[in-house]
Each structure stands twice: as structure tokens, then as C-alpha cells.
mmCIF file of C-alpha atoms in Angstrom:
data_model
loop_
_atom_site.group_PDB
_atom_site.id
_atom_site.type_symbol
_atom_site.label_atom_id
_atom_site.label_comp_id
_atom_site.label_asym_id
_atom_site.label_seq_id
_atom_site.Cartn_x
_atom_site.Cartn_y
_atom_site.Cartn_z
ATOM 1 C CA SER A 249 11.255 11.946 -1.013
ATOM 2 C CA GLN A 250 8.043 11.065 0.756
ATOM 3 C CA GLN A 251 9.177 7.544 1.306
ATOM 4 C CA GLY A 252 10.930 6.141 4.259
ATOM 5 C CA GLU A 253 13.914 3.924 3.855
ATOM 6 C CA GLU A 254 13.948 0.188 4.240
ATOM 7 C CA ASP A 255 16.865 -2.126 4.455
ATOM 8 C CA PRO A 256 17.885 -4.424 3.182
ATOM 9 C CA GLN A 257 16.381 -3.840 -0.244
ATOM 10 C CA ALA A 258 16.587 -7.566 -0.860
ATOM 11 C CA LEU A 259 17.129 -10.522 1.449
ATOM 12 C CA SER A 260 17.684 -14.162 0.578
ATOM 13 C CA ILE A 261 17.616 -16.791 3.337
ATOM 14 C CA GLN A 262 17.117 -20.489 3.840
ATOM 15 C CA GLU A 263 13.844 -21.914 5.068
ATOM 16 C CA GLY A 264 13.828 -22.074 8.852
ATOM 17 C CA GLU A 265 16.046 -19.031 9.318
ATOM 18 C CA ASN A 266 14.822 -15.760 10.729
ATOM 19 C CA ALA A 267 14.379 -12.697 8.520
ATOM 20 C CA THR A 268 14.796 -9.168 9.836
ATOM 21 C CA MET A 269 13.771 -6.093 7.901
ATOM 22 C CA ASN A 270 14.271 -2.539 9.034
ATOM 23 C CA CYS A 271 12.393 0.629 8.268
ATOM 24 C CA SER A 272 13.124 4.261 9.007
ATOM 25 C CA TYR A 273 10.753 7.172 8.635
ATOM 26 C CA LYS A 274 11.108 10.912 8.631
ATOM 27 C CA THR A 275 8.446 12.556 10.768
ATOM 28 C CA SER A 276 6.582 11.816 13.982
ATOM 29 C CA ILE A 277 3.932 9.163 13.564
ATOM 30 C CA ASN A 278 0.652 7.996 15.026
ATOM 31 C CA ASN A 279 1.258 4.421 14.048
ATOM 32 C CA LEU A 280 3.301 2.275 11.723
ATOM 33 C CA GLN A 281 2.051 -0.672 9.766
ATOM 34 C CA TRP A 282 3.698 -3.530 7.944
ATOM 35 C CA TYR A 283 2.293 -4.998 4.777
ATOM 36 C CA ARG A 284 3.141 -7.934 2.588
ATOM 37 C CA GLN A 285 2.807 -8.034 -1.185
ATOM 38 C CA ASN A 286 3.149 -11.101 -3.332
ATOM 39 C CA SER A 287 4.396 -10.421 -6.826
ATOM 40 C CA GLY A 288 1.810 -8.561 -8.904
ATOM 41 C CA ARG A 289 -0.789 -8.664 -6.165
ATOM 42 C CA GLY A 290 -2.370 -6.266 -3.705
ATOM 43 C CA LEU A 291 -1.190 -5.664 -0.190
ATOM 44 C CA VAL A 292 -1.995 -7.710 2.869
ATOM 45 C CA HIS A 293 -1.977 -5.988 6.226
ATOM 46 C CA LEU A 294 0.280 -7.781 8.701
ATOM 47 C CA ILE A 295 0.485 -5.742 11.853
ATOM 48 C CA LEU A 296 -0.032 -2.237 13.212
ATOM 49 C CA ILE A 297 2.012 -0.767 16.031
ATOM 50 C CA ARG A 298 1.018 2.483 17.688
ATOM 51 C CA SER A 299 3.487 5.215 18.552
ATOM 52 C CA ASN A 300 3.191 4.471 22.278
ATOM 53 C CA GLU A 301 4.007 0.786 21.784
ATOM 54 C CA ARG A 302 7.508 -0.633 21.584
ATOM 55 C CA GLU A 303 6.908 -4.199 20.538
ATOM 56 C CA LYS A 304 4.122 -6.280 19.110
ATOM 57 C CA HIS A 305 3.761 -9.936 18.206
ATOM 58 C CA SER A 306 1.503 -11.776 15.823
ATOM 59 C CA GLY A 307 2.219 -15.449 15.232
ATOM 60 C CA ARG A 308 5.706 -15.677 13.756
ATOM 61 C CA LEU A 309 5.925 -11.914 13.341
ATOM 62 C CA ARG A 310 7.552 -9.550 15.782
ATOM 63 C CA VAL A 311 7.572 -5.809 15.219
ATOM 64 C CA THR A 312 9.526 -3.268 17.219
ATOM 65 C CA LEU A 313 9.260 0.493 17.160
ATOM 66 C CA ASP A 314 11.839 3.008 18.328
ATOM 67 C CA THR A 315 10.338 6.465 18.019
ATOM 68 C CA SER A 316 13.531 8.142 19.235
ATOM 69 C CA LYS A 317 15.369 6.706 16.235
ATOM 70 C CA LYS A 318 12.318 6.884 13.955
ATOM 71 C CA SER A 319 12.766 3.260 13.060
ATOM 72 C CA SER A 320 10.946 -0.043 13.126
ATOM 73 C CA SER A 321 11.869 -3.628 12.458
ATOM 74 C CA LEU A 322 9.940 -6.670 11.333
ATOM 75 C CA LEU A 323 11.201 -10.091 12.342
ATOM 76 C CA ILE A 324 9.816 -13.229 10.748
ATOM 77 C CA THR A 325 10.871 -16.301 12.693
ATOM 78 C CA ALA A 326 11.256 -19.794 11.266
ATOM 79 C CA SER A 327 10.709 -18.558 7.743
ATOM 80 C CA ARG A 328 8.954 -20.649 5.113
ATOM 81 C CA ALA A 329 9.149 -20.609 1.337
ATOM 82 C CA ALA A 330 5.618 -19.179 1.360
ATOM 83 C CA ASP A 331 6.950 -16.083 3.130
ATOM 84 C CA THR A 332 8.658 -15.070 -0.116
ATOM 85 C CA ALA A 333 7.209 -11.657 -0.921
ATOM 86 C CA SER A 334 7.898 -7.944 -0.663
ATOM 87 C CA TYR A 335 7.399 -6.332 2.705
ATOM 88 C CA PHE A 336 6.582 -2.676 3.187
ATOM 89 C CA CYS A 337 6.377 -0.477 6.217
ATOM 90 C CA ALA A 338 3.872 2.349 6.135
ATOM 91 C CA SER A 339 3.902 5.255 8.528
ATOM 92 C CA ASN A 340 0.787 7.185 9.483
ATOM 93 C CA THR A 341 1.380 10.750 10.580
ATOM 94 C CA GLY A 342 -2.194 11.614 11.451
ATOM 95 C CA GLY A 343 -5.498 11.339 9.696
ATOM 96 C CA PHE A 344 -5.560 8.731 6.989
ATOM 97 C CA LYS A 345 -2.467 9.591 5.037
ATOM 98 C CA THR A 346 0.040 6.762 4.951
ATOM 99 C CA ILE A 347 3.560 6.916 3.548
ATOM 100 C CA PHE A 348 5.108 3.694 2.333
ATOM 101 C CA GLY A 349 8.729 2.701 2.615
ATOM 102 C CA ALA A 350 10.717 1.451 -0.333
ATOM 103 C CA GLY A 351 10.181 -2.190 0.622
ATOM 104 C CA THR A 352 12.293 -5.259 1.186
ATOM 105 C CA ARG A 353 12.106 -8.185 -1.212
ATOM 106 C CA LEU A 354 12.426 -11.396 0.766
ATOM 107 C CA PHE A 355 13.258 -14.690 -0.888
ATOM 108 C CA VAL A 356 13.102 -17.824 1.220
ATOM 109 C CA LYS A 357 14.790 -20.825 -0.314
ATOM 110 C CA ALA A 358 13.261 -24.223 0.348
ATOM 111 C CA GLY B 80 -14.712 -8.811 6.453
ATOM 112 C CA ALA B 81 -13.109 -5.671 5.005
ATOM 113 C CA VAL B 82 -12.778 -6.843 1.421
ATOM 114 C CA VAL B 83 -11.896 -4.423 -1.341
ATOM 115 C CA SER B 84 -12.222 -5.326 -4.996
ATOM 116 C CA GLN B 85 -10.895 -3.680 -8.119
ATOM 117 C CA HIS B 86 -12.084 -3.979 -11.657
ATOM 118 C CA PRO B 87 -10.606 -4.693 -14.068
ATOM 119 C CA SER B 88 -7.632 -6.650 -12.752
ATOM 120 C CA TRP B 89 -5.728 -5.843 -15.908
ATOM 121 C CA VAL B 90 -6.331 -3.725 -18.960
ATOM 122 C CA ILE B 91 -4.512 -2.946 -22.170
ATOM 123 C CA CYS B 92 -5.435 0.211 -24.008
ATOM 124 C CA LYS B 93 -4.167 2.268 -26.889
ATOM 125 C CA SER B 94 -2.368 5.530 -26.423
ATOM 126 C CA GLY B 95 -4.794 8.455 -26.311
ATOM 127 C CA THR B 96 -7.755 6.536 -24.949
ATOM 128 C CA SER B 97 -9.207 6.748 -21.446
ATOM 129 C CA VAL B 98 -9.452 3.923 -18.950
ATOM 130 C CA LYS B 99 -11.670 3.688 -15.882
ATOM 131 C CA ILE B 100 -10.731 1.586 -12.869
ATOM 132 C CA GLU B 101 -13.261 0.793 -10.176
ATOM 133 C CA CYS B 102 -12.593 0.246 -6.493
ATOM 134 C CA ARG B 103 -15.330 -1.197 -4.302
ATOM 135 C CA SER B 104 -15.556 -1.975 -0.617
ATOM 136 C CA LEU B 105 -17.653 -5.125 -0.634
ATOM 137 C CA ASP B 106 -18.685 -5.604 2.967
ATOM 138 C CA PHE B 107 -18.166 -2.270 4.641
ATOM 139 C CA GLN B 108 -18.680 1.433 4.139
ATOM 140 C CA ALA B 109 -15.513 3.298 3.339
ATOM 141 C CA THR B 110 -15.046 6.765 4.756
ATOM 142 C CA THR B 111 -12.029 7.394 2.640
ATOM 143 C CA MET B 112 -10.480 5.739 -0.363
ATOM 144 C CA PHE B 113 -6.943 6.064 -1.617
ATOM 145 C CA TRP B 114 -5.331 5.559 -4.986
ATOM 146 C CA TYR B 115 -1.721 4.467 -5.356
ATOM 147 C CA ARG B 116 0.451 3.634 -8.294
ATOM 148 C CA GLN B 117 3.340 1.241 -8.202
ATOM 149 C CA PHE B 118 6.092 0.784 -10.776
ATOM 150 C CA PRO B 119 7.846 -2.585 -11.043
ATOM 151 C CA LYS B 120 9.935 -3.427 -8.010
ATOM 152 C CA GLN B 121 9.153 -0.103 -6.423
ATOM 153 C CA SER B 122 7.013 1.034 -3.558
ATOM 154 C CA LEU B 123 3.517 2.464 -3.589
ATOM 155 C CA MET B 124 3.183 6.139 -4.287
ATOM 156 C CA LEU B 125 0.040 7.820 -3.051
ATOM 157 C CA MET B 126 -1.716 9.618 -5.873
ATOM 158 C CA ALA B 127 -4.830 10.968 -4.203
ATOM 159 C CA THR B 128 -7.206 10.672 -1.290
ATOM 160 C CA SER B 129 -10.938 10.815 -1.788
ATOM 161 C CA ASN B 130 -13.828 11.165 0.606
ATOM 162 C CA GLU B 131 -17.343 10.270 -0.399
ATOM 163 C CA GLY B 132 -19.161 13.190 -1.936
ATOM 164 C CA SER B 133 -16.240 15.585 -2.048
ATOM 165 C CA LYS B 134 -13.376 16.369 -4.390
ATOM 166 C CA ALA B 135 -10.279 14.271 -4.191
ATOM 167 C CA THR B 136 -7.075 15.618 -2.698
ATOM 168 C CA TYR B 137 -4.165 15.005 -5.041
ATOM 169 C CA GLU B 138 -0.552 14.581 -4.045
ATOM 170 C CA GLN B 139 2.041 16.968 -5.366
ATOM 171 C CA GLY B 140 3.009 16.160 -8.912
ATOM 172 C CA VAL B 141 -0.152 14.216 -9.742
ATOM 173 C CA GLU B 142 -2.187 15.819 -12.511
ATOM 174 C CA LYS B 143 -5.799 15.984 -11.415
ATOM 175 C CA ASP B 144 -7.046 16.538 -14.953
ATOM 176 C CA LYS B 145 -5.289 13.414 -16.103
ATOM 177 C CA PHE B 146 -6.251 11.165 -13.217
ATOM 178 C CA LEU B 147 -9.930 11.817 -12.546
ATOM 179 C CA ILE B 148 -11.232 10.436 -9.290
ATOM 180 C CA ASN B 149 -14.889 10.099 -8.414
ATOM 181 C CA HIS B 150 -16.101 8.849 -5.044
ATOM 182 C CA ALA B 151 -19.836 8.757 -5.570
ATOM 183 C CA SER B 152 -20.786 6.469 -2.719
ATOM 184 C CA LEU B 153 -19.408 4.960 0.464
ATOM 185 C CA THR B 154 -18.586 1.759 -1.407
ATOM 186 C CA LEU B 155 -17.306 2.916 -4.782
ATOM 187 C CA SER B 156 -14.492 5.079 -6.059
ATOM 188 C CA THR B 157 -13.311 5.285 -9.652
ATOM 189 C CA LEU B 158 -10.038 6.383 -11.185
ATOM 190 C CA THR B 159 -10.089 7.421 -14.830
ATOM 191 C CA VAL B 160 -6.788 7.745 -16.631
ATOM 192 C CA THR B 161 -7.519 10.181 -19.424
ATOM 193 C CA SER B 162 -5.608 10.330 -22.705
ATOM 194 C CA ALA B 163 -3.381 7.519 -21.537
ATOM 195 C CA HIS B 164 0.245 7.359 -22.641
ATOM 196 C CA PRO B 165 2.755 4.507 -22.378
ATOM 197 C CA GLU B 166 4.351 6.176 -19.342
ATOM 198 C CA ASP B 167 1.035 5.754 -17.515
ATOM 199 C CA SER B 168 1.533 1.999 -17.665
ATOM 200 C CA SER B 169 1.699 0.904 -14.055
ATOM 201 C CA PHE B 170 0.043 -1.096 -11.302
ATOM 202 C CA TYR B 171 -2.763 0.924 -9.721
ATOM 203 C CA ILE B 172 -3.920 -0.034 -6.247
ATOM 204 C CA CYS B 173 -6.781 1.373 -4.241
ATOM 205 C CA SER B 174 -7.403 1.110 -0.546
ATOM 206 C CA ALA B 175 -10.259 2.001 1.754
ATOM 207 C CA SER B 176 -10.665 2.928 5.382
ATOM 208 C CA ARG B 177 -13.945 2.139 7.045
ATOM 209 C CA LEU B 178 -16.209 4.192 9.242
ATOM 210 C CA ALA B 179 -15.838 1.846 12.207
ATOM 211 C CA GLY B 180 -12.957 -0.360 13.234
ATOM 212 C CA VAL B 181 -9.261 0.168 13.725
ATOM 213 C CA PRO B 182 -8.464 3.829 13.123
ATOM 214 C CA TYR B 183 -6.420 4.535 10.034
ATOM 215 C CA GLU B 184 -6.149 0.908 8.975
ATOM 216 C CA GLN B 185 -6.432 0.590 5.231
ATOM 217 C CA TYR B 186 -7.732 -2.376 3.299
ATOM 218 C CA PHE B 187 -6.174 -2.810 -0.089
ATOM 219 C CA GLY B 188 -7.632 -3.979 -3.340
ATOM 220 C CA PRO B 189 -5.815 -6.546 -5.479
ATOM 221 C CA GLY B 190 -4.614 -3.927 -7.945
ATOM 222 C CA THR B 191 -5.133 -3.191 -11.633
ATOM 223 C CA ARG B 192 -2.331 -3.571 -14.110
ATOM 224 C CA LEU B 193 -2.596 -0.977 -16.858
ATOM 225 C CA THR B 194 -0.594 -1.322 -20.057
ATOM 226 C CA VAL B 195 -0.773 1.474 -22.590
ATOM 227 C CA THR B 196 0.455 0.575 -26.071
#
């Protein structure tokens, strides 16, 4: 399969809790990106981390990258009901081609 | 900036007909545009990559004669689903990368939901 793996496939938490999603990929990458998708909508770019970076922050988002394990994680702190969505990692191996992971469906209960 | 639109947002067509979906970069010039399809509760699968003025590059397993892609300008790409069948029903999403800006970052359109009856 072209896709990377993401876990968990689905995650249900209470508002205010932190949500952690993990992503693994198969080949060496130039960068890895995380996207958010609300049901039936297009994708929103959240954050990009380059292969020579280990951690990146953006607001309540924290992304880590471990190239030795070919894995990345997305942490959303102090989650809100509005964070309910599907989250995808997407690995870029060079040029413009991007391979998407299977996604994690996050549900934040108010 | 970096807004991508798709038209139509949804379409219902009869089996055997063809449907054209447009993808436009509204406020930037797109070097490359991508077409994805997404089945319910699944991830995006890349169908093809197109550069302005040249033939699209299709992913393995995607029929180029069925999914016709035209990238006539730096702001417009079209996907035509020819002789559509119910199994072509899906959510089609395009994305675009721009000439300047963050390398390899893609900007996604809102998607087009195709239902073939």
C-alpha cells in the first residue's frame, strides 16, 4: 500500500484533554505534513516539519518527527469540541508527490 | 492567500454520462495540480499529477482514458470522469502547489462529491 499507517484509527476524548495521534511512513522523506479534514470538506494544512527537524509547535499543536523510526506524532493540547475532525499525515519523498496516511478520526466531547 | 476552489461542489449524474470537475487557484499561479479521490471514512488516494501545459502523470491503477485531466493554464485544471459508473461515486479533491512559497506545500480545494446513479 502507498499509505502510511496512523493510529489510533479513532479517538474519543473529553474537552480539555490532550489528543495524540501517531503516523508511520515507509520511505525516507523530505518533509511530513499534518492536515485536518472536517466531515465532507477539503483539507486544511496544519503544520509542516522538515526531515532535519525533530519538533515543531504551532499554537496548541505540537508535532514530533523521528526519522530513525519513520514516525511522527501530532499532539493537540487542551482540546475543544471544534477540534473534532479527521487528521491525516502526509509524507513528501521528494518533488511534489505526497502520500497520505490512513487518518485518525478525533471526536472531542463537550 | 493560496485559495483553491472546485466546481461543482457536488454533482449527481446518470451512469454512462461524463462529468467535468474544475479546480482553480484563485490568488496564485499553480506549478502543479493534483487530483485525489476519497471514499467514505478513508484516506486520500492520489490519482494523478498535472503540470501546466503537459500531460498528466497517473498513479498505478488509475485509468487515464477514464479520468481525463487537462491543465490548460497556471490557474485551472479539470478532471473529466468519462462514462461514469456507480463505482466512480466518490469525493474528488484537487490541490495545487504554487510557483513561489513553501516548497512542496499543497493547498487543497473543498472537494467535489460525485454520485453516479
